[in-house]
Amino acid sequence: MTTPKKTSIVLPPRMKLPVKTSDAGSAEGDIAFVTTLAHLLEQANVTEIEVERAGLKVRVSRASAAAPQVVYAPAPSAAPAAAAPVAAAPAAKPAAPAETDWAKHPGAVTSPMVGTAYLSPKPGDPAFVQVGDTVKEDQTLLIVEAMKTMNPIPSPKAGRITQIFVVDARPVEYGEVLMIIE
Amino acid sequence: MTPEPWPAGTGLEVFDEIDSTQSEARRRALVGEIGPTWIVARRQTAGHGRRGRSWHSPVGNLMTTVLLRPEVEIANAPQISFVAALAVADLFERLAPGHCTLKWPNDPLLDGRKAAGVLPDSAGRSDGRLDWLLVGFGVNLATSPDDAPYPTASVAQITGAAPDPDIALTILANAWQRRFDAWQTNGFAAIRTAWLARAHGLQKDVRVQLPNETFTARFEGLDETGALIARLPSGETRLVSAGDVFPVAA
């Protein structure tokens, strides 16, 4: 790869990072942050973004002149299949809800497979659902990609979306809680 | 080449021109068509691949989508990539014997270059099973794009003659039915074995591309879900379920 050109960019006013500053340093927050940068890379049409924040230095760059890759691979197989990445994060913040609480929630929607989550049908489209939306049973909530197969995840029941844990184009584990529907 | 009959009980709809067979099949699925039905187009005006990428769809190539409503658990739906890729491999084995390999997970290659695309799509139900399933196939019979970000090939480049798309469709429809029925009856293990027998770059180094990292590892096989088993130089094993995998130039 040739030496990429570094470019400073400014966040568009309507774009908010889906990661709270307080999440910085957690594995969950770092993954979401990097994923967001990968999206910015695509949308801003630059070759590289470098950000330093709260002791974390991240550089994302395009591998080629082609579209940037925002697909993801799962965590190493050594991790237990049922454990969500957040459970493995060291020293979870006191404010962060424990993973097991959400997993036991009667409205928890869990991932049926290891893969990559997509919140919209294709890049640039609106998200399937947002927090506060009312959904019908069987309505598609998100897509989980595995083996290049796009798998729409249906709502198990009618209700209202109260939590969305997944970030677009980031990996999900088998059994990981994706959303809460109440 | 022995002509095969069209699979019994299977519908066929032919369009001279359409936006895309995948879009037509989806429209039909959404209004309740049961299938199995093959939608085929001579020409597509809006052929597309995964995540909205465009697909080269000229007259002379095969562009088709099969619509069906099988009893398949959503958790097993990713295995369809391997079933569909094997059906295309069966087609290529008839049209250009000895040239087809499969790149993980569902890219059929001729002489190491991409010669077809497979596009599964589905809707799920709240009981954890599929409501409907579409599998789109784009097969480079006559021509292949020269502006793709990867090497491409067509059957005509290999054999010197473009096969009749109608004959290719019948071979593919039969191959799909055989592979799909075998998967439903016997499970994924036999599909995995058949796929590995055609795997491109098995036991060789591959480059695995993720959004924030790229690593090189030895492609050691498939796990029981179809994930690629990648052995790092350190000896550590990683499983790749999503991501792009490329052969490393020797």
Coordinates of C-alpha atoms in Angstrom, one line a residue:
Chain A
M1 CA 0.0 0.0 0.0
T2 CA 1.3 3.4 -0.8
T3 CA 1.7 5.9 2.0
P4 CA -1.8 7.3 2.7
K5 CA -2.4 11.0 2.9
K6 CA -3.5 12.1 6.4
T7 CA -6.5 14.4 6.4
S8 CA -8.1 16.4 9.2
I9 CA -11.9 16.3 9.0
V10 CA -14.7 17.9 10.9
L11 CA -17.7 16.0 12.0
P12 CA -20.8 16.9 10.1
P13 CA -23.1 18.8 12.5
R14 CA -25.8 16.1 12.4
M15 CA -23.4 13.3 13.0
K16 CA -22.9 12.3 16.6
L17 CA -20.4 9.7 17.8
P18 CA -22.5 6.8 19.3
V19 CA -19.9 6.4 22.0
K20 CA -19.9 8.4 25.2
T21 CA -16.6 9.8 26.3
S22 CA -17.0 7.8 29.5
D23 CA -16.9 4.6 27.5
A24 CA -13.4 5.3 26.3
G25 CA -11.0 2.7 27.5
S26 CA -13.5 -0.1 27.6
A27 CA -13.3 -2.7 24.9
E28 CA -16.9 -2.0 24.0
G29 CA -16.3 1.7 23.7
D30 CA -13.1 1.2 21.7
I31 CA -14.7 -1.1 19.2
A32 CA -17.7 1.3 18.7
F33 CA -15.3 4.2 18.3
V34 CA -13.2 2.5 15.7
T35 CA -16.3 1.4 13.8
T36 CA -17.5 5.0 13.8
L37 CA -14.2 6.2 12.4
A38 CA -14.4 3.6 9.7
H39 CA -17.8 5.1 8.7
L40 CA -16.4 8.6 8.8
L41 CA -13.6 7.5 6.5
E42 CA -16.2 6.3 4.0
Q43 CA -18.5 9.3 4.2
A44 CA -15.7 11.9 4.3
N45 CA -14.0 10.3 1.3
V46 CA -10.5 10.6 2.8
T47 CA -7.8 8.0 3.0
E48 CA -6.9 8.1 6.6
I49 CA -8.1 9.4 10.0
E50 CA -6.1 9.6 13.1
V51 CA -7.6 10.4 16.4
E52 CA -6.1 10.7 19.9
R53 CA -8.6 10.6 22.8
A54 CA -8.5 9.7 26.4
G55 CA -5.2 7.8 26.1
L56 CA -6.5 6.0 23.0
K57 CA -4.8 6.6 19.7
V58 CA -6.6 5.2 16.7
R59 CA -5.7 5.4 13.0
V60 CA -8.0 4.0 10.4
S61 CA -7.1 4.0 6.7
R62 CA -8.3 2.7 3.5
A63 CA -6.6 -0.5 2.3
S64 CA -7.0 0.5 -1.4
A65 CA -8.7 2.9 -3.7
A66 CA -11.8 0.8 -3.5
A67 CA -14.6 1.4 -1.0
P68 CA -13.4 1.2 2.6
Q69 CA -14.0 -2.1 4.4
V70 CA -16.5 -1.8 7.2
V71 CA -17.1 -5.5 7.6
Y72 CA -15.8 -7.1 10.7
A73 CA -14.7 -10.5 12.0
P74 CA -15.7 -12.0 15.3
A75 CA -13.4 -12.1 18.3
P76 CA -11.0 -15.0 18.6
S77 CA -12.6 -18.3 19.0
A78 CA -11.1 -18.7 22.5
A79 CA -13.9 -16.6 23.9
P80 CA -16.9 -18.6 25.1
A81 CA -19.6 -18.5 22.4
A82 CA -22.2 -17.2 24.8
A83 CA -20.2 -14.4 26.3
A84 CA -20.7 -11.0 24.8
P85 CA -17.7 -8.9 24.3
V86 CA -18.8 -6.5 27.0
A87 CA -18.6 -9.2 29.6
A88 CA -14.9 -9.6 28.8
A89 CA -14.1 -5.9 29.2
P90 CA -11.9 -5.3 32.1
A91 CA -13.2 -3.2 35.0
A92 CA -16.7 -2.3 33.7
K93 CA -17.8 1.2 34.6
P94 CA -20.1 1.3 37.6
A95 CA -22.7 3.1 35.6
A96 CA -22.7 0.4 32.9
P97 CA -25.4 -2.2 33.3
A98 CA -24.2 -5.7 33.8
E99 CA -24.5 -7.9 30.7
T100 CA -26.3 -10.6 32.6
D101 CA -29.1 -8.2 33.6
W102 CA -30.0 -7.5 30.0
A103 CA -29.6 -11.1 29.0
K104 CA -32.2 -12.1 31.5
H105 CA -34.6 -9.3 30.5
P106 CA -37.8 -10.8 29.1
G107 CA -37.6 -8.4 26.1
A108 CA -34.0 -9.2 25.2
V109 CA -33.4 -9.9 21.5
T110 CA -30.2 -12.0 21.1
S111 CA -28.1 -12.8 18.1
P112 CA -28.7 -16.2 16.7
M113 CA -25.1 -16.3 15.2
V114 CA -21.7 -14.8 15.2
G115 CA -21.4 -12.1 12.6
T116 CA -21.6 -8.4 11.8
A117 CA -24.6 -6.3 12.7
Y118 CA -26.1 -3.9 10.2
L119 CA -28.7 -1.4 11.4
S120 CA -29.9 -0.4 7.9
P121 CA -30.8 -2.3 4.8
K122 CA -27.8 -0.9 2.9
P123 CA -25.3 1.9 3.4
G124 CA -27.1 5.3 3.4
D125 CA -30.5 3.9 4.1
P126 CA -32.4 4.8 7.3
A127 CA -32.0 2.4 10.2
F128 CA -34.6 -0.4 10.4
V129 CA -35.6 0.8 13.9
Q130 CA -34.7 3.4 16.5
V131 CA -35.1 3.6 20.2
G132 CA -38.7 4.6 20.9
D133 CA -40.1 2.9 17.8
T134 CA -43.1 0.6 18.1
V135 CA -42.5 -2.7 16.2
K136 CA -44.7 -5.5 15.1
E137 CA -44.0 -9.2 15.6
D138 CA -41.8 -10.5 12.8
Q139 CA -40.7 -7.0 11.8
T140 CA -37.0 -6.8 10.9
L141 CA -34.9 -5.1 13.6
L142 CA -31.5 -5.4 12.1
I143 CA -29.3 -7.6 9.9
V144 CA -26.6 -9.9 11.1
E145 CA -24.2 -10.9 8.3
A146 CA -22.4 -14.2 8.5
M147 CA -20.7 -16.1 5.7
K148 CA -21.7 -13.2 3.4
T149 CA -25.4 -14.1 4.1
M150 CA -27.5 -11.1 5.2
N151 CA -29.8 -12.4 8.0
P152 CA -32.7 -10.2 9.0
I153 CA -33.4 -10.6 12.6
P154 CA -37.2 -10.5 13.3
S155 CA -38.8 -9.0 16.3
P156 CA -39.9 -11.8 18.6
K157 CA -43.0 -9.8 19.7
A158 CA -44.9 -6.6 19.3
G159 CA -43.6 -3.8 21.5
R160 CA -41.5 -0.7 21.8
I161 CA -37.7 -0.6 21.3
T162 CA -36.2 0.7 24.6
Q163 CA -32.5 -0.2 24.1
I164 CA -30.3 -0.7 21.1
F165 CA -26.9 -2.1 22.1
V166 CA -25.4 -2.8 18.8
V167 CA -23.4 -0.4 16.6
D168 CA -23.7 -0.5 12.9
A169 CA -21.0 -2.7 11.1
R170 CA -19.5 -4.0 14.3
P171 CA -19.2 -7.7 15.3
V172 CA -21.8 -9.5 17.4
E173 CA -21.3 -12.8 19.2
Y174 CA -23.7 -15.7 19.4
G175 CA -26.3 -15.0 22.2
E176 CA -25.2 -11.3 22.5
V177 CA -28.1 -9.0 23.5
L178 CA -28.9 -6.8 20.5
M179 CA -31.9 -4.9 21.6
I180 CA -34.6 -4.7 24.3
I181 CA -38.3 -4.7 23.3
E182 CA -40.9 -3.9 26.0
Chain B
M1 CA -24.1 -32.6 -22.8
T2 CA -27.2 -34.5 -21.8
P3 CA -30.1 -32.2 -21.5
E4 CA -31.8 -32.3 -18.1
P5 CA -35.6 -31.7 -17.6
W6 CA -36.6 -28.7 -15.6
P7 CA -37.1 -29.7 -11.9
A8 CA -40.6 -30.9 -11.3
G9 CA -42.9 -28.7 -9.3
T10 CA -40.7 -25.6 -9.8
G11 CA -41.9 -22.4 -11.4
L12 CA -40.0 -20.4 -14.0
E13 CA -40.6 -16.7 -14.9
V14 CA -38.5 -15.2 -17.7
F15 CA -38.1 -11.5 -18.3
D16 CA -36.4 -9.9 -21.3
E17 CA -35.5 -7.0 -19.1
I18 CA -36.1 -6.2 -15.4
D19 CA -34.5 -4.1 -12.7
S20 CA -33.1 -7.2 -11.1
T21 CA -34.3 -10.7 -10.6
Q22 CA -33.6 -10.3 -6.8
S23 CA -35.9 -7.3 -6.6
E24 CA -38.6 -9.1 -8.5
A25 CA -38.3 -12.2 -6.3
R26 CA -38.4 -10.0 -3.2
R27 CA -41.6 -8.3 -4.4
R28 CA -43.2 -11.7 -5.0
A29 CA -42.1 -13.0 -1.6
L30 CA -43.5 -9.9 0.2
V31 CA -47.0 -10.6 -1.4
G32 CA -46.9 -14.2 -0.4
E33 CA -45.7 -16.2 -3.4
I34 CA -44.8 -19.7 -2.1
G35 CA -42.4 -20.9 -4.8
P36 CA -40.1 -22.6 -5.5
T37 CA -39.9 -20.2 -8.5
W38 CA -36.9 -19.2 -10.6
I39 CA -36.9 -15.6 -11.9
V40 CA -34.6 -15.1 -14.8
A41 CA -33.7 -12.0 -16.9
R42 CA -32.0 -11.6 -20.2
R43 CA -30.9 -8.2 -19.1
Q44 CA -30.9 -6.3 -15.8
T45 CA -31.1 -2.5 -15.5
A46 CA -30.2 -2.4 -11.8
G47 CA -28.3 -5.7 -11.0
H48 CA -26.9 -5.6 -7.6
G49 CA -24.8 -7.6 -5.1
R50 CA -24.3 -7.5 -1.4
R51 CA -25.0 -4.2 0.4
G52 CA -26.1 -2.5 -2.8
R53 CA -23.0 -3.0 -4.8
S54 CA -23.7 -3.1 -8.6
W55 CA -23.5 -6.3 -10.6
H56 CA -22.4 -6.6 -14.2
S57 CA -25.5 -7.9 -16.0
P58 CA -25.1 -8.0 -19.8
V59 CA -27.1 -10.1 -22.2
G60 CA -25.5 -13.6 -22.5
N61 CA -24.7 -14.0 -18.8
L62 CA -27.1 -15.8 -16.4
M63 CA -28.9 -13.6 -14.0
T64 CA -31.4 -15.5 -11.9
T65 CA -33.0 -15.7 -8.4
V66 CA -34.8 -18.7 -6.8
L67 CA -37.6 -18.0 -4.3
L68 CA -38.6 -20.6 -1.8
R69 CA -40.1 -21.0 1.7
P70 CA -38.1 -23.8 3.3
E71 CA -38.1 -24.9 6.9
V72 CA -34.7 -23.5 7.9
E73 CA -33.6 -22.0 11.2
I74 CA -32.3 -18.5 11.0
A75 CA -29.2 -19.6 12.9
N76 CA -28.4 -22.1 10.0
A77 CA -29.2 -19.6 7.2
P78 CA -25.5 -18.6 6.7
Q79 CA -24.8 -22.2 5.5
I80 CA -26.9 -21.4 2.4
S81 CA -23.8 -19.5 1.1
F82 CA -21.9 -22.8 0.8
V83 CA -24.9 -24.7 -0.6
A84 CA -25.4 -22.1 -3.3
A85 CA -21.7 -21.9 -4.2
L86 CA -21.6 -25.7 -4.6
A87 CA -24.5 -25.5 -7.0
V88 CA -22.6 -23.0 -9.2
A89 CA -19.5 -25.3 -8.9
D90 CA -21.7 -28.2 -10.2
L91 CA -22.7 -25.9 -13.1
F92 CA -19.1 -24.9 -13.9
E93 CA -18.1 -28.6 -13.8
R94 CA -20.5 -29.3 -16.6
L95 CA -19.6 -26.2 -18.7
A96 CA -15.8 -26.0 -18.1
P97 CA -14.7 -29.1 -16.3
G98 CA -11.7 -28.9 -14.0
H99 CA -11.4 -25.1 -13.7
C100 CA -13.7 -24.2 -10.7
T101 CA -12.6 -23.6 -7.2
L102 CA -14.5 -21.8 -4.4
K103 CA -13.2 -18.8 -2.4
W104 CA -14.5 -18.5 1.1
P105 CA -17.4 -18.4 1.6
N106 CA -19.4 -18.2 -1.6
D107 CA -17.3 -17.0 -4.6
P108 CA -17.1 -19.4 -7.5
L109 CA -13.8 -19.0 -9.4
L110 CA -12.7 -20.2 -12.8
D111 CA -8.9 -20.5 -12.9
G112 CA -8.7 -18.5 -9.7
R113 CA -10.8 -15.6 -11.0
K114 CA -14.3 -14.6 -9.8
A115 CA -16.8 -16.0 -12.4
A116 CA -20.1 -15.8 -10.5
G117 CA -21.7 -14.3 -7.5
V118 CA -24.2 -15.7 -5.0
L119 CA -26.6 -13.4 -3.1
P120 CA -28.8 -15.0 -0.4
D121 CA -31.6 -12.9 1.1
S122 CA -34.4 -13.9 3.5
A123 CA -36.9 -12.8 6.0
G124 CA -37.2 -14.4 9.4
R125 CA -40.2 -15.2 11.7
S126 CA -40.5 -14.7 15.4
D127 CA -40.3 -18.5 15.8
G128 CA -36.6 -18.4 14.7
R129 CA -37.2 -19.8 11.3
L130 CA -37.1 -18.3 7.8
D131 CA -40.3 -17.0 6.3
W132 CA -38.9 -16.9 2.8
L133 CA -35.5 -17.4 1.2
L134 CA -34.1 -15.9 -2.0
V135 CA -30.8 -16.9 -3.6
G136 CA -29.6 -14.8 -6.4
F137 CA -27.0 -16.1 -8.9
G138 CA -25.0 -14.0 -11.4
V139 CA -23.0 -16.3 -13.6
N140 CA -20.4 -15.0 -16.1
L141 CA -21.2 -17.2 -19.1
A142 CA -20.3 -14.8 -22.0
T143 CA -18.4 -11.9 -20.5
S144 CA -16.9 -10.7 -17.2
P145 CA -16.3 -7.1 -16.1
D146 CA -12.8 -5.7 -16.5
D147 CA -13.4 -2.9 -14.0
A148 CA -14.1 -5.0 -11.0
P149 CA -11.8 -4.6 -7.9
Y150 CA -10.7 -8.3 -8.3
P151 CA -9.7 -10.6 -11.2
T152 CA -12.7 -11.9 -13.1
A153 CA -13.4 -14.7 -15.6
S154 CA -16.2 -16.0 -17.8
V155 CA -16.9 -19.5 -19.1
A156 CA -16.4 -18.2 -22.7
Q157 CA -12.8 -17.1 -21.7
I158 CA -12.1 -20.6 -20.6
T159 CA -13.7 -22.7 -23.3
G160 CA -13.8 -20.3 -26.2
A161 CA -17.6 -20.3 -26.5
A162 CA -20.4 -18.8 -24.5
P163 CA -22.9 -21.4 -23.2
D164 CA -26.7 -21.0 -23.8
P165 CA -28.1 -19.2 -20.7
D166 CA -31.2 -21.4 -20.9
I167 CA -29.2 -24.6 -20.7
A168 CA -27.1 -23.2 -17.9
L169 CA -30.2 -22.2 -16.0
T170 CA -31.6 -25.8 -16.2
I171 CA -28.3 -27.3 -15.0
L172 CA -28.1 -24.7 -12.2
A173 CA -31.7 -25.3 -11.1
N174 CA -31.2 -29.0 -10.9
A175 CA -27.8 -28.7 -9.1
W176 CA -29.3 -26.3 -6.6
Q177 CA -32.2 -28.6 -5.8
R178 CA -29.8 -31.6 -5.3
R179 CA -27.5 -29.6 -3.1
F180 CA -30.3 -28.0 -1.1
D181 CA -32.1 -31.3 -0.6
A182 CA -28.8 -32.9 0.5
W183 CA -28.3 -30.1 3.0
Q184 CA -31.8 -30.4 4.4
T185 CA -31.6 -34.2 4.7
N186 CA -28.0 -34.7 5.9
G187 CA -27.1 -31.4 7.5
F188 CA -24.1 -29.2 7.0
A189 CA -21.2 -31.7 7.5
A190 CA -21.5 -33.2 4.0
I191 CA -21.8 -29.7 2.5
R192 CA -18.7 -28.6 4.3
T193 CA -16.8 -31.6 3.1
A194 CA -17.8 -31.0 -0.5
W195 CA -17.0 -27.3 -0.3
L196 CA -13.6 -28.0 1.2
A197 CA -12.8 -30.4 -1.7
R198 CA -13.1 -27.3 -4.0
A199 CA -11.7 -24.7 -1.6
H200 CA -9.4 -22.1 -3.1
G201 CA -6.2 -21.7 -1.2
L202 CA -6.8 -24.3 1.5
Q203 CA -3.7 -24.7 3.7
K204 CA -2.2 -21.6 2.1
D205 CA -1.8 -18.1 3.5
V206 CA -4.7 -15.7 3.2
R207 CA -5.0 -12.1 4.0
V208 CA -8.0 -11.4 6.3
Q209 CA -9.3 -7.9 6.1
L210 CA -11.3 -6.4 9.0
P211 CA -12.2 -2.7 9.4
N212 CA -9.4 -1.9 11.9
E213 CA -6.9 -4.7 11.2
T214 CA -5.6 -6.9 8.5
F215 CA -3.7 -10.1 9.2
T216 CA -2.2 -12.9 7.3
A217 CA -2.9 -16.5 8.4
R218 CA -3.0 -20.0 7.1
F219 CA -6.5 -21.1 5.9
E220 CA -6.8 -24.3 7.7
G221 CA -10.5 -25.2 7.1
L222 CA -14.0 -24.5 8.1
D223 CA -15.6 -25.0 11.5
E224 CA -19.0 -26.6 12.0
T225 CA -20.8 -23.4 11.2
G226 CA -18.7 -22.5 8.1
A227 CA -16.4 -20.0 9.8
L228 CA -13.0 -19.9 8.3
I229 CA -10.3 -21.3 10.6
A230 CA -7.3 -19.0 10.4
R231 CA -4.0 -20.1 12.0
L232 CA -1.8 -17.1 12.9
P233 CA 2.0 -17.3 12.8
S234 CA 1.9 -17.3 16.6
G235 CA -0.1 -20.5 16.5
E236 CA -3.2 -18.9 17.7
T237 CA -6.4 -19.8 15.8
R238 CA -9.0 -17.2 14.9
L239 CA -12.5 -17.9 13.4
V240 CA -13.7 -15.6 10.7
S241 CA -17.5 -15.4 10.2
A242 CA -17.6 -12.0 8.5
G243 CA -14.8 -10.1 6.8
D244 CA -13.0 -10.3 3.5
V245 CA -10.5 -12.9 2.7
F246 CA -8.0 -12.8 -0.1
P247 CA -5.3 -15.2 -1.3
V248 CA -1.8 -14.0 -0.7
A249 CA 0.2 -13.8 -4.0
A250 CA 2.8 -16.4 -4.0

